[in-house]
Amino acid sequence: MSIRLITIAFSHYCEKARWALDRAGIAYVEDAHLPLFSYLPLVRAGAKRTAPALVTGDGPVVVDSTDILHWCDGKGDAEPLFPPGDAAVAELEDDFDRRLGPATRRLAYFHLLGDRRATLDVMGKHGPAWERVVGKAAWRLAVIAIRRGLRVDAAGAERSRTVIDQTFAVVGERLADGRRYLGGDRLTAADLTFASLAAPIVLPPGYADYLPRPDLVPPAFQAIADHYRRTPAGELVLRAYDER
Ligand SMILES: N[C@@H](CCC(=O)N[C@@H](CS)C(=O)NCC(=O)O)C(=O)O
């Protein structure tokens, strides 16, 4: 039985899982869905409500992106993402997962969802054709549901920017001694998680398949990406994607 990664294709947590699987050289099939449509396959697989989930065929379904990274460390060929005994990498990874991920998602949605063409472009690229047809027809309802569910509003976007600025500052300070990666000279779970969870606001070319076409990115959204790309932390995101 092939390994199946259930995703919301453009979700940055799903990107994190894809990246870890690719890096570890693990063959898998992506079962991509649109938001809300992902619930049924997740529940059927015995996962939680959130994507990603990894159906391995030889054990329980792995239901959280960080657990998928650990699973890859146990199964893949690459050097471990969590170097044994390195508590700093695990702490950074956990902080990015709990604070940065929700913040970048909210800020990106805040700038995306007001623009119908950009939103439909992102939602129209992946997943079963019937989901895209229904999603397009019901896009206004989907936008309302996402805005309510994730508290996507001006005040939330402002709070998220503060979290992002704090996190980018912490990352920048760690890189200030000239190290290439957060844990030292090679990519670890901290870098992979930071780069994938920051991708929706840094817009690295390697994530383009999950972003609006460049000419559709709303100007205020592009200005945010331009700002963060110029920071040392933003440069780490771009470099990690270049080397992906
Ligand atoms: N901590 C989880 C977070 C995953 C997550 O928030 N996934 C979102 C997509 S970005 C989701 O599936 N949301 C659907 C929902 O919450 O109902 C992980 O790392 O896997």
Short mmCIF file of C-alpha atoms and ligand atoms in Angstrom, two decimals:
data_model
loop_
_atom_site.label_atom_id
_atom_site.label_comp_id
_atom_site.label_asym_id
_atom_site.label_seq_id
_atom_site.Cartn_x
_atom_site.Cartn_y
_atom_site.Cartn_z
CA MET A 1 0.00 0.00 0.00
CA SER A 2 1.43 3.38 -0.98
CA ILE A 3 2.00 6.11 1.59
CA ARG A 4 -0.67 8.83 1.29
CA LEU A 5 -0.31 12.43 2.45
CA ILE A 6 -3.72 14.05 2.92
CA THR A 7 -3.37 17.79 2.42
CA ILE A 8 -4.95 21.13 1.84
CA ALA A 9 -2.52 21.68 -1.02
CA PHE A 10 -1.57 25.30 -0.36
CA SER A 11 -1.45 24.93 3.45
CA HIS A 12 2.00 25.81 4.77
CA TYR A 13 1.77 23.01 7.38
CA CYS A 14 1.23 20.60 4.47
CA GLU A 15 4.17 22.15 2.66
CA LYS A 16 6.26 21.42 5.74
CA ALA A 17 5.27 17.74 5.62
CA ARG A 18 5.84 17.48 1.83
CA TRP A 19 9.28 19.02 2.21
CA ALA A 20 10.28 16.54 4.94
CA LEU A 21 9.03 13.56 2.93
CA ASP A 22 10.80 14.75 -0.25
CA ARG A 23 14.01 15.42 1.64
CA ALA A 24 13.96 11.95 3.23
CA GLY A 25 13.47 10.34 -0.20
CA ILE A 26 10.16 8.76 0.82
CA ALA A 27 7.76 7.96 -2.03
CA TYR A 28 4.18 9.07 -1.37
CA VAL A 29 1.00 10.07 -3.10
CA GLU A 30 -0.51 13.46 -2.26
CA ASP A 31 -4.27 13.43 -1.71
CA ALA A 32 -4.88 17.18 -2.05
CA HIS A 33 -8.11 18.97 -1.13
CA LEU A 34 -9.54 22.42 -0.67
CA PRO A 35 -10.24 23.76 2.84
CA LEU A 36 -13.38 22.23 4.40
CA PHE A 37 -13.41 19.48 1.74
CA SER A 38 -10.41 18.02 3.54
CA TYR A 39 -12.50 16.96 6.56
CA LEU A 40 -14.07 13.88 5.01
CA PRO A 41 -10.84 12.20 3.82
CA LEU A 42 -9.16 13.11 7.12
CA VAL A 43 -11.94 11.64 9.22
CA ARG A 44 -12.15 8.56 6.99
CA ALA A 45 -8.43 7.98 7.48
CA GLY A 46 -8.85 8.20 11.26
CA ALA A 47 -7.00 11.53 11.50
CA LYS A 48 -7.94 14.78 13.27
CA ARG A 49 -9.71 17.66 11.53
CA THR A 50 -6.47 19.32 10.46
CA ALA A 51 -4.23 18.62 7.48
CA PRO A 52 -1.66 17.26 6.94
CA ALA A 53 -2.11 13.62 7.90
CA LEU A 54 0.07 10.77 6.74
CA VAL A 55 -1.47 7.37 6.08
CA THR A 56 1.52 5.05 6.28
CA GLY A 57 -0.14 1.67 5.86
CA ASP A 58 2.09 0.07 8.50
CA GLY A 59 0.97 1.89 11.64
CA PRO A 60 -1.44 4.48 12.95
CA VAL A 61 -2.11 7.56 10.84
CA VAL A 62 0.38 10.35 11.65
CA VAL A 63 -1.75 13.39 12.34
CA ASP A 64 0.48 16.43 12.91
CA SER A 65 3.16 18.01 10.71
CA THR A 66 5.79 17.84 13.46
CA ASP A 67 5.04 14.16 14.01
CA ILE A 68 5.43 13.64 10.26
CA LEU A 69 8.92 15.20 10.50
CA HIS A 70 9.79 12.78 13.33
CA TRP A 71 8.34 9.91 11.31
CA CYS A 72 10.58 10.88 8.36
CA ASP A 73 13.59 10.89 10.68
CA GLY A 74 12.75 7.30 11.61
CA LYS A 75 12.15 6.07 8.06
CA GLY A 76 14.12 8.19 5.59
CA ASP A 77 17.69 8.28 4.34
CA ALA A 78 18.58 11.89 5.12
CA GLU A 79 20.40 13.26 8.18
CA PRO A 80 17.87 13.71 11.00
CA LEU A 81 15.81 16.89 11.04
CA PHE A 82 15.89 16.68 14.83
CA PRO A 83 19.56 16.12 15.71
CA PRO A 84 19.58 13.88 18.82
CA GLY A 85 20.08 15.91 21.99
CA ASP A 86 19.64 19.30 20.29
CA ALA A 87 16.95 20.88 22.46
CA ALA A 88 17.25 24.29 20.78
CA VAL A 89 16.14 22.94 17.40
CA ALA A 90 13.11 21.25 18.98
CA GLU A 91 12.19 24.41 20.92
CA LEU A 92 12.45 26.66 17.86
CA GLU A 93 10.44 24.21 15.78
CA ASP A 94 7.71 24.10 18.39
CA ASP A 95 7.55 27.88 18.69
CA PHE A 96 7.31 28.34 14.90
CA ASP A 97 4.60 25.72 14.77
CA ARG A 98 2.46 27.21 17.55
CA ARG A 99 2.92 30.94 16.92
CA LEU A 100 4.38 31.70 13.50
CA GLY A 101 2.21 29.31 11.48
CA PRO A 102 -1.16 30.73 12.60
CA ALA A 103 0.17 34.29 12.27
CA THR A 104 1.45 33.98 8.68
CA ARG A 105 -1.72 32.15 7.67
CA ARG A 106 -3.93 34.91 9.05
CA LEU A 107 -1.89 37.72 7.51
CA ALA A 108 -1.78 36.01 4.10
CA TYR A 109 -5.51 35.28 4.16
CA PHE A 110 -6.19 38.86 5.24
CA HIS A 111 -4.57 40.17 2.07
CA LEU A 112 -5.69 37.38 -0.24
CA LEU A 113 -9.35 36.85 0.55
CA GLY A 114 -10.41 40.39 -0.37
CA ASP A 115 -9.30 39.72 -3.93
CA ARG A 116 -11.58 37.32 -5.77
CA ARG A 117 -9.28 36.58 -8.73
CA ALA A 118 -6.24 35.95 -6.56
CA THR A 119 -8.24 33.73 -4.19
CA LEU A 120 -9.76 31.69 -6.99
CA ASP A 121 -6.36 31.34 -8.62
CA VAL A 122 -4.93 29.79 -5.43
CA MET A 123 -7.94 27.57 -4.85
CA GLY A 124 -8.23 26.52 -8.50
CA LYS A 125 -4.90 24.76 -8.93
CA HIS A 126 -5.11 21.62 -6.80
CA GLY A 127 -7.60 19.06 -5.57
CA PRO A 128 -10.34 17.10 -7.30
CA ALA A 129 -12.09 18.96 -10.13
CA TRP A 130 -15.50 18.68 -8.42
CA GLU A 131 -14.19 20.38 -5.27
CA ARG A 132 -12.84 23.24 -7.38
CA VAL A 133 -16.14 23.64 -9.20
CA VAL A 134 -18.13 23.66 -5.95
CA GLY A 135 -15.50 25.82 -4.24
CA LYS A 136 -15.64 28.40 -7.04
CA ALA A 137 -19.45 28.51 -6.98
CA ALA A 138 -19.49 28.88 -3.19
CA TRP A 139 -16.37 30.98 -2.81
CA ARG A 140 -18.15 33.79 -0.93
CA LEU A 141 -19.37 31.33 1.70
CA ALA A 142 -15.92 29.75 1.90
CA VAL A 143 -14.35 33.17 2.47
CA ILE A 144 -16.85 33.96 5.25
CA ALA A 145 -16.17 30.58 6.89
CA ILE A 146 -12.38 31.02 6.73
CA ARG A 147 -12.56 34.62 8.01
CA ARG A 148 -14.75 33.62 10.95
CA GLY A 149 -12.92 30.39 11.75
CA LEU A 150 -9.46 31.94 11.76
CA ARG A 151 -10.43 35.43 12.97
CA VAL A 152 -9.13 37.03 9.79
CA ASP A 153 -9.76 40.74 10.35
CA ALA A 154 -7.74 43.94 10.65
CA ALA A 155 -7.12 43.55 14.39
CA GLY A 156 -6.08 39.90 13.94
CA ALA A 157 -3.77 40.83 11.06
CA GLU A 158 -2.13 43.48 13.25
CA ARG A 159 -1.59 41.00 16.11
CA SER A 160 -0.19 38.50 13.63
CA ARG A 161 2.27 41.04 12.29
CA THR A 162 3.60 41.56 15.79
CA VAL A 163 4.15 37.81 16.23
CA ILE A 164 5.83 37.60 12.81
CA ASP A 165 8.09 40.58 13.55
CA GLN A 166 9.10 39.06 16.90
CA THR A 167 9.85 35.69 15.33
CA PHE A 168 11.79 37.19 12.43
CA ALA A 169 13.85 39.19 14.95
CA VAL A 170 14.66 36.06 16.99
CA VAL A 171 15.70 34.22 13.81
CA GLY A 172 17.77 37.19 12.66
CA GLU A 173 19.59 37.33 16.03
CA ARG A 174 20.46 33.63 15.82
CA LEU A 175 21.87 34.08 12.34
CA ALA A 176 23.87 37.19 13.32
CA ASP A 177 27.02 35.14 14.11
CA GLY A 178 27.23 34.11 10.45
CA ARG A 179 25.78 30.61 10.74
CA ARG A 180 23.96 29.43 7.62
CA TYR A 181 21.15 27.68 9.44
CA LEU A 182 19.42 28.04 12.79
CA GLY A 183 21.07 24.96 14.27
CA GLY A 184 24.50 25.54 12.68
CA ASP A 185 25.85 24.50 9.30
CA ARG A 186 23.06 22.29 8.01
CA LEU A 187 19.30 22.40 7.63
CA THR A 188 17.29 21.03 10.55
CA ALA A 189 13.63 20.90 11.53
CA ALA A 190 13.93 24.49 12.77
CA ASP A 191 14.89 25.83 9.31
CA LEU A 192 12.47 23.62 7.37
CA THR A 193 9.60 24.61 9.66
CA PHE A 194 10.52 28.28 9.66
CA ALA A 195 10.87 28.40 5.86
CA SER A 196 7.63 26.58 5.10
CA LEU A 197 5.55 28.43 7.69
CA ALA A 198 6.97 31.79 6.58
CA ALA A 199 6.45 30.98 2.88
CA PRO A 200 2.92 32.48 2.66
CA ILE A 201 4.31 35.92 3.51
CA VAL A 202 7.79 35.71 1.93
CA LEU A 203 6.44 34.20 -1.31
CA PRO A 204 9.57 32.24 -2.31
CA PRO A 205 9.63 31.15 -5.97
CA GLY A 206 9.76 27.50 -4.85
CA TYR A 207 6.28 27.88 -3.32
CA ALA A 208 4.82 29.51 -6.44
CA ASP A 209 2.58 26.56 -7.22
CA TYR A 210 0.56 27.39 -4.08
CA LEU A 211 0.47 31.17 -4.52
CA PRO A 212 -1.49 33.50 -6.77
CA ARG A 213 0.10 34.16 -10.17
CA PRO A 214 2.64 36.99 -9.70
CA ASP A 215 0.46 39.51 -11.58
CA LEU A 216 -2.49 38.67 -9.30
CA VAL A 217 -0.71 39.15 -5.95
CA PRO A 218 -2.46 42.16 -4.35
CA PRO A 219 0.01 45.11 -4.05
CA ALA A 220 -0.27 45.33 -0.23
CA PHE A 221 0.48 41.60 -0.02
CA GLN A 222 3.51 41.98 -2.32
CA ALA A 223 4.76 44.90 -0.19
CA ILE A 224 4.71 42.65 2.89
CA ALA A 225 6.68 39.96 1.04
CA ASP A 226 9.19 42.55 -0.20
CA HIS A 227 9.66 43.81 3.35
CA TYR A 228 10.27 40.39 4.94
CA ARG A 229 12.47 39.19 2.05
CA ARG A 230 14.95 41.95 2.87
CA THR A 231 15.43 40.73 6.47
CA PRO A 232 18.08 38.12 7.44
CA ALA A 233 15.26 35.73 8.38
CA GLY A 234 13.57 36.29 5.01
CA GLU A 235 16.90 35.61 3.29
CA LEU A 236 17.05 32.28 5.15
CA VAL A 237 13.61 31.38 3.75
CA LEU A 238 14.69 32.20 0.20
CA ARG A 239 17.99 30.31 0.57
CA ALA A 240 16.35 27.24 2.10
CA TYR A 241 13.89 27.16 -0.81
CA ASP A 242 16.69 27.61 -3.36
CA GLU A 243 18.42 24.58 -1.86
CA ARG A 244 15.28 22.55 -1.42
N1 LIG B 1 -0.40 21.77 14.37
C1 LIG B 1 -1.01 21.28 13.16
C2 LIG B 1 -1.68 22.43 12.44
C3 LIG B 1 -2.27 22.04 11.11
C4 LIG B 1 -3.31 23.05 10.62
O1 LIG B 1 -3.63 24.03 11.28
N2 LIG B 1 -3.85 22.75 9.42
C5 LIG B 1 -4.88 23.59 8.85
C6 LIG B 1 -4.49 24.00 7.45
S1 LIG B 1 -3.24 25.24 7.48
C7 LIG B 1 -6.20 22.85 8.77
O2 LIG B 1 -6.25 21.71 8.38
N3 LIG B 1 -7.29 23.51 9.15
C8 LIG B 1 -8.60 22.96 9.10
C9 LIG B 1 -9.34 23.17 10.40
O3 LIG B 1 -8.73 23.64 11.37
O4 LIG B 1 -10.52 22.87 10.44
C10 LIG B 1 0.08 20.62 12.31
O5 LIG B 1 1.25 21.01 12.49
O6 LIG B 1 -0.20 19.71 11.52
#
